[in-house]
PDB file of C-alpha atoms in Angstrom:
ATOM      1  CA  UNK A  27      80.275  85.788 133.255  1.00  0.00           C
ATOM      2  CA  UNK A  28      79.062  83.724 135.980  1.00  0.00           C
ATOM      3  CA  UNK A  29      82.435  83.105 136.996  1.00  0.00           C
ATOM      4  CA  UNK A  30      83.735  86.638 136.933  1.00  0.00           C
ATOM      5  CA  UNK A  31      83.337  89.745 139.093  1.00  0.00           C
ATOM      6  CA  UNK A  32      80.454  91.836 138.190  1.00  0.00           C
ATOM      7  CA  UNK A  33      82.896  94.934 137.963  1.00  0.00           C
ATOM      8  CA  UNK A  34      84.607  93.338 134.904  1.00  0.00           C
ATOM      9  CA  UNK A  35      81.430  92.778 132.918  1.00  0.00           C
ATOM     10  CA  UNK A  36      81.971  95.517 131.204  1.00  0.00           C
ATOM     11  CA  UNK A  37      85.321  95.177 130.385  1.00  0.00           C
ATOM     12  CA  UNK A  38      84.867  91.773 129.309  1.00  0.00           C
ATOM     13  CA  UNK A  39      81.830  92.739 126.993  1.00  0.00           C
ATOM     14  CA  UNK A  40      83.612  95.541 125.164  1.00  0.00           C
ATOM     15  CA  UNK A  41      86.528  93.049 124.945  1.00  0.00           C
ATOM     16  CA  UNK A  42      84.631  89.977 123.493  1.00  0.00           C
ATOM     17  CA  UNK A  43      82.970  92.947 121.100  1.00  0.00           C
ATOM     18  CA  UNK A  44      86.463  94.132 119.823  1.00  0.00           C
ATOM     19  CA  UNK A  45      87.463  90.687 119.406  1.00  0.00           C
ATOM     20  CA  UNK A  46      84.989  89.161 117.420  1.00  0.00           C
ATOM     21  CA  UNK A  47      83.718  92.196 115.347  1.00  0.00           C
ATOM     22  CA  UNK A  48      85.584  90.925 112.257  1.00  0.00           C
ATOM     23  CA  UNK A  49      83.558  87.559 112.426  1.00  0.00           C
ATOM     24  CA  UNK A  50      80.729  89.401 113.082  1.00  0.00           C
ATOM     25  CA  UNK A  51      80.884  91.502 109.846  1.00  0.00           C
ATOM     26  CA  UNK A  52      81.753  88.396 107.812  1.00  0.00           C
ATOM     27  CA  UNK A  53      78.525  86.719 109.232  1.00  0.00           C
ATOM     28  CA  UNK A  54      76.395  89.709 107.917  1.00  0.00           C
ATOM     29  CA  UNK A  55      77.548  89.471 104.322  1.00  0.00           C
ATOM     30  CA  UNK A  56      75.305  86.646 103.712  1.00  0.00           C
ATOM     31  CA  UNK A  57      72.404  88.886 103.695  1.00  0.00           C
ATOM     32  CA  UNK A  58      73.879  91.388 101.175  1.00  0.00           C
ATOM     33  CA  UNK A  59      74.243  90.819  97.340  1.00  0.00           C
ATOM     34  CA  UNK A  60      77.730  90.336  96.069  1.00  0.00           C
ATOM     35  CA  UNK A  61      79.420  92.642  93.247  1.00  0.00           C
ATOM     36  CA  UNK A  62      81.906  90.559  91.930  1.00  0.00           C
ATOM     37  CA  UNK A  63      85.452  92.926  92.027  1.00  0.00           C
ATOM     38  CA  UNK A  64      87.517  90.491  89.668  1.00  0.00           C
ATOM     39  CA  UNK A  65      90.727  90.594  92.275  1.00  0.00           C
ATOM     40  CA  UNK A  66      90.901  94.099  93.632  1.00  0.00           C
ATOM     41  CA  UNK A  67      88.362  93.657  96.248  1.00  0.00           C
ATOM     42  CA  UNK A  68      90.626  92.093  98.699  1.00  0.00           C
ATOM     43  CA  UNK A  69      92.918  95.192  98.678  1.00  0.00           C
ATOM     44  CA  UNK A  70      92.464  98.689  99.788  1.00  0.00           C
ATOM     45  CA  UNK A  71      95.859  99.172  97.905  1.00  0.00           C
ATOM     46  CA  UNK A  72      94.710  98.035  94.476  1.00  0.00           C
ATOM     47  CA  UNK A  73      91.276  99.585  95.080  1.00  0.00           C
ATOM     48  CA  UNK A  74      92.814 102.749  95.633  1.00  0.00           C
ATOM     49  CA  UNK A  75      94.957 102.634  92.794  1.00  0.00           C
ATOM     50  CA  UNK A  76      92.198 101.111  90.110  1.00  0.00           C
ATOM     51  CA  UNK A  77      89.548 104.178  91.465  1.00  0.00           C
ATOM     52  CA  UNK A  78      92.122 106.595  90.296  1.00  0.00           C
ATOM     53  CA  UNK A  79      92.978 105.157  87.232  1.00  0.00           C
ATOM     54  CA  UNK A  80      89.552 104.508  85.948  1.00  0.00           C
ATOM     55  CA  UNK A  81      87.848 107.622  88.136  1.00  0.00           C
ATOM     56  CA  UNK A  82      85.242 105.614  90.046  1.00  0.00           C
ATOM     57  CA  UNK A  83      85.192 104.727  93.655  1.00  0.00           C
ATOM     58  CA  UNK A  84      85.621 100.914  93.691  1.00  0.00           C
ATOM     59  CA  UNK A  85      85.123 100.873  97.648  1.00  0.00           C
ATOM     60  CA  UNK A  86      81.469 101.240  96.895  1.00  0.00           C
ATOM     61  CA  UNK A  87      80.798  97.724  95.298  1.00  0.00           C
ATOM     62  CA  UNK A  88      82.735  96.067  98.470  1.00  0.00           C
ATOM     63  CA  UNK A  89      81.095  94.346 101.315  1.00  0.00           C
ATOM     64  CA  UNK A  90      82.519  96.646 103.603  1.00  0.00           C
ATOM     65  CA  UNK A  91      80.836  99.643 101.937  1.00  0.00           C
ATOM     66  CA  UNK A  92      77.283  97.385 102.002  1.00  0.00           C
ATOM     67  CA  UNK A  93      77.691  96.939 105.717  1.00  0.00           C
ATOM     68  CA  UNK A  94      77.457 100.573 106.568  1.00  0.00           C
ATOM     69  CA  UNK A  95      73.428 100.112 105.659  1.00  0.00           C
ATOM     70  CA  UNK A  96      73.451  97.337 108.437  1.00  0.00           C
ATOM     71  CA  UNK A  97      74.968  99.781 110.701  1.00  0.00           C
ATOM     72  CA  UNK A  98      78.763  98.082 110.622  1.00  0.00           C
ATOM     73  CA  UNK A  99      81.167 101.259 109.683  1.00  0.00           C
ATOM     74  CA  UNK A 100      83.618 100.416 107.323  1.00  0.00           C
ATOM     75  CA  UNK A 101      86.224 102.957 108.723  1.00  0.00           C
ATOM     76  CA  UNK A 102      86.050 102.036 112.461  1.00  0.00           C
ATOM     77  CA  UNK A 103      84.964  98.217 112.570  1.00  0.00           C
ATOM     78  CA  UNK A 104      86.985  95.653 111.643  1.00  0.00           C
ATOM     79  CA  UNK A 105      86.637  93.358 108.871  1.00  0.00           C
ATOM     80  CA  UNK A 106      88.064  89.985 108.854  1.00  0.00           C
ATOM     81  CA  UNK A 107      90.266  88.735 105.975  1.00  0.00           C
ATOM     82  CA  UNK A 108      87.457  86.395 105.025  1.00  0.00           C
ATOM     83  CA  UNK A 109      85.371  89.314 104.196  1.00  0.00           C
ATOM     84  CA  UNK A 110      87.820  91.023 102.044  1.00  0.00           C
ATOM     85  CA  UNK A 111      88.265  88.101 100.015  1.00  0.00           C
ATOM     86  CA  UNK A 112      84.665  87.456  99.746  1.00  0.00           C
ATOM     87  CA  UNK A 113      84.660  90.788  97.878  1.00  0.00           C
ATOM     88  CA  UNK A 114      86.158  88.968  94.814  1.00  0.00           C
ATOM     89  CA  UNK A 115      85.065  85.149  95.193  1.00  0.00           C
ATOM     90  CA  UNK A 116      81.740  85.539  97.039  1.00  0.00           C
ATOM     91  CA  UNK A 117      81.652  84.293 100.394  1.00  0.00           C
ATOM     92  CA  UNK A 118      81.699  80.596  99.449  1.00  0.00           C
ATOM     93  CA  UNK A 119      84.913  80.753  97.425  1.00  0.00           C
ATOM     94  CA  UNK A 120      86.319  82.025 100.721  1.00  0.00           C
ATOM     95  CA  UNK A 121      86.525  78.189 101.657  1.00  0.00           C
ATOM     96  CA  UNK A 122      88.603  77.562  98.311  1.00  0.00           C
ATOM     97  CA  UNK A 123      90.875  80.245  98.979  1.00  0.00           C
ATOM     98  CA  UNK A 124      91.635  79.579 102.828  1.00  0.00           C
ATOM     99  CA  UNK A 125      92.113  76.153 101.772  1.00  0.00           C
ATOM    100  CA  UNK A 126      94.729  77.572  98.954  1.00  0.00           C
ATOM    101  CA  UNK A 127      96.358  79.630 101.229  1.00  0.00           C
ATOM    102  CA  UNK A 128      96.586  76.658 103.788  1.00  0.00           C
ATOM    103  CA  UNK A 129      98.676  74.694 101.235  1.00  0.00           C
ATOM    104  CA  UNK A 130     100.804  77.171 100.368  1.00  0.00           C
ATOM    105  CA  UNK A 131     101.629  78.223 103.822  1.00  0.00           C
ATOM    106  CA  UNK A 132     102.602  74.607 104.449  1.00  0.00           C
ATOM    107  CA  UNK A 133     104.385  74.521 101.117  1.00  0.00           C
ATOM    108  CA  UNK A 134     106.250  77.547 102.566  1.00  0.00           C
ATOM    109  CA  UNK A 135     106.927  76.006 105.817  1.00  0.00           C
ATOM    110  CA  UNK A 136     108.437  73.005 104.169  1.00  0.00           C
ATOM    111  CA  UNK A 137     111.036  75.073 101.705  1.00  0.00           C
ATOM    112  CA  UNK A 138     111.889  76.930 105.081  1.00  0.00           C
ATOM    113  CA  UNK A 139     112.268  73.936 107.754  1.00  0.00           C
ATOM    114  CA  UNK A 140     113.291  71.394 105.606  1.00  0.00           C
ATOM    115  CA  UNK A 141     114.816  72.726 102.434  1.00  0.00           C
ATOM    116  CA  UNK A 142     116.245  75.964 103.797  1.00  0.00           C
ATOM    117  CA  UNK A 143     115.354  78.022 100.401  1.00  0.00           C
ATOM    118  CA  UNK A 144     116.548  81.509 101.638  1.00  0.00           C
ATOM    119  CA  UNK A 145     113.869  83.151  99.464  1.00  0.00           C
ATOM    120  CA  UNK A 146     111.164  81.150 101.337  1.00  0.00           C
ATOM    121  CA  UNK A 147     112.027  83.021 104.706  1.00  0.00           C
ATOM    122  CA  UNK A 148     110.427  86.543 104.002  1.00  0.00           C
ATOM    123  CA  UNK A 149     107.081  84.673 102.327  1.00  0.00           C
ATOM    124  CA  UNK A 150     106.949  83.007 105.585  1.00  0.00           C
ATOM    125  CA  UNK A 151     107.119  86.311 107.530  1.00  0.00           C
ATOM    126  CA  UNK A 152     104.174  87.701 105.373  1.00  0.00           C
ATOM    127  CA  UNK A 153     102.242  84.386 105.786  1.00  0.00           C
ATOM    128  CA  UNK A 154     102.573  84.510 109.893  1.00  0.00           C
ATOM    129  CA  UNK A 155     101.528  88.298 109.655  1.00  0.00           C
ATOM    130  CA  UNK A 156      98.494  87.172 107.335  1.00  0.00           C
ATOM    131  CA  UNK A 157      97.627  84.196 109.295  1.00  0.00           C
ATOM    132  CA  UNK A 158      97.683  86.225 112.736  1.00  0.00           C
ATOM    133  CA  UNK A 159      95.650  89.065 111.406  1.00  0.00           C
ATOM    134  CA  UNK A 160      92.718  86.801 109.629  1.00  0.00           C
ATOM    135  CA  UNK A 161      90.347  87.817 112.490  1.00  0.00           C
ATOM    136  CA  UNK A 162      91.055  91.388 112.196  1.00  0.00           C
ATOM    137  CA  UNK A 163      91.792  92.688 108.677  1.00  0.00           C
ATOM    138  CA  UNK A 164      93.611  92.178 105.830  1.00  0.00           C
ATOM    139  CA  UNK A 165      96.997  93.359 106.867  1.00  0.00           C
ATOM    140  CA  UNK A 166      99.495  91.806 103.996  1.00  0.00           C
ATOM    141  CA  UNK A 167      97.275  92.555 100.821  1.00  0.00           C
ATOM    142  CA  UNK A 168      95.965  96.063 101.995  1.00  0.00           C
ATOM    143  CA  UNK A 169      99.549  97.634 102.251  1.00  0.00           C
ATOM    144  CA  UNK A 170     101.287  98.801  99.455  1.00  0.00           C
ATOM    145  CA  UNK A 171     104.676  97.569 101.111  1.00  0.00           C
ATOM    146  CA  UNK A 172     103.320  93.735 102.036  1.00  0.00           C
ATOM    147  CA  UNK A 173     101.158  93.352  98.977  1.00  0.00           C
ATOM    148  CA  UNK A 174     104.040  94.059  96.661  1.00  0.00           C
ATOM    149  CA  UNK A 175     106.546  91.892  98.893  1.00  0.00           C
ATOM    150  CA  UNK A 176     104.295  89.070  98.751  1.00  0.00           C
ATOM    151  CA  UNK A 177     103.443  88.935  94.908  1.00  0.00           C
ATOM    152  CA  UNK A 178     106.860  89.981  93.917  1.00  0.00           C
ATOM    153  CA  UNK A 179     109.050  87.007  96.185  1.00  0.00           C
ATOM    154  CA  UNK A 180     105.961  84.600  94.918  1.00  0.00           C
ATOM    155  CA  UNK A 181     106.398  85.256  91.206  1.00  0.00           C
ATOM    156  CA  UNK A 182     109.879  85.744  91.550  1.00  0.00           C
ATOM    157  CA  UNK A 183     110.134  82.297  93.255  1.00  0.00           C
ATOM    158  CA  UNK A 184     107.921  80.633  90.686  1.00  0.00           C
ATOM    159  CA  UNK A 185     109.913  81.912  87.642  1.00  0.00           C
ATOM    160  CA  UNK A 186     113.321  80.570  89.518  1.00  0.00           C
ATOM    161  CA  UNK A 187     111.561  77.168  89.576  1.00  0.00           C
ATOM    162  CA  UNK A 188     110.180  77.180  86.309  1.00  0.00           C
ATOM    163  CA  UNK A 189     113.989  78.522  85.014  1.00  0.00           C
ATOM    164  CA  UNK A 190     112.360  81.465  83.831  1.00  0.00           C
ATOM    165  CA  UNK A 191     114.905  83.222  86.050  1.00  0.00           C
ATOM    166  CA  UNK A 192     118.343  81.830  86.395  1.00  0.00           C
ATOM    167  CA  UNK A 193     119.725  82.085  89.759  1.00  0.00           C
ATOM    168  CA  UNK A 194     123.742  81.610  90.583  1.00  0.00           C
ATOM    169  CA  UNK A 195     123.408  77.902  90.698  1.00  0.00           C
ATOM    170  CA  UNK A 196     121.718  77.375  87.867  1.00  0.00           C
ATOM    171  CA  UNK A 197     124.349  79.760  85.956  1.00  0.00           C
ATOM    172  CA  UNK A 198     127.472  77.665  87.767  1.00  0.00           C
ATOM    173  CA  UNK A 199     125.737  74.312  86.259  1.00  0.00           C
ATOM    174  CA  UNK A 200     125.259  75.757  82.699  1.00  0.00           C
ATOM    175  CA  UNK A 201     129.097  77.045  82.899  1.00  0.00           C
ATOM    176  CA  UNK A 202     130.864  73.818  84.049  1.00  0.00           C
ATOM    177  CA  UNK A 203     129.457  71.872  81.403  1.00  0.00           C
ATOM    178  CA  UNK A 204     131.816  70.638  78.893  1.00  0.00           C
ATOM    179  CA  UNK A 205     130.436  69.883  75.512  1.00  0.00           C
ATOM    180  CA  UNK A 206     131.488  66.635  73.877  1.00  0.00           C
TER     181      UNK A 206
END
């Protein structure tokens, strides 16, 4: 603030607050009681579907809902990706999930750049969106289209690698084999 003109101070304060509010919300969850969400707390899409299925508001168990008591509005303030993941794995488990996501990102980049696997390209795009929005929200897993794309592509890719689903190249190898 010392090096900026005084007329810019309000703008800089609002901008800083806007860009860091997701981290601020994450820092406040340490004070709150954790309620395990068993894999659905990281996604508004999943919570909405499970709430309809079981006729119970699942959002009430999330850190975002509990932060409303601390003055952080769950619908207008940003909640970082870390806070969304913490709904399922506690704030300590976020470290492990972030490590695993980093490893998966490196794996996807390698498959795109080095091995040029076609199925890795859409996953790379989704991973870039996920990483770009880490401080702001859970962009990939909260929206139905990106949630389904991420998990269907990932599972399909695993099934191809485990030979559960055959690709054209595998079929070609099986057909072209000459018995005896």
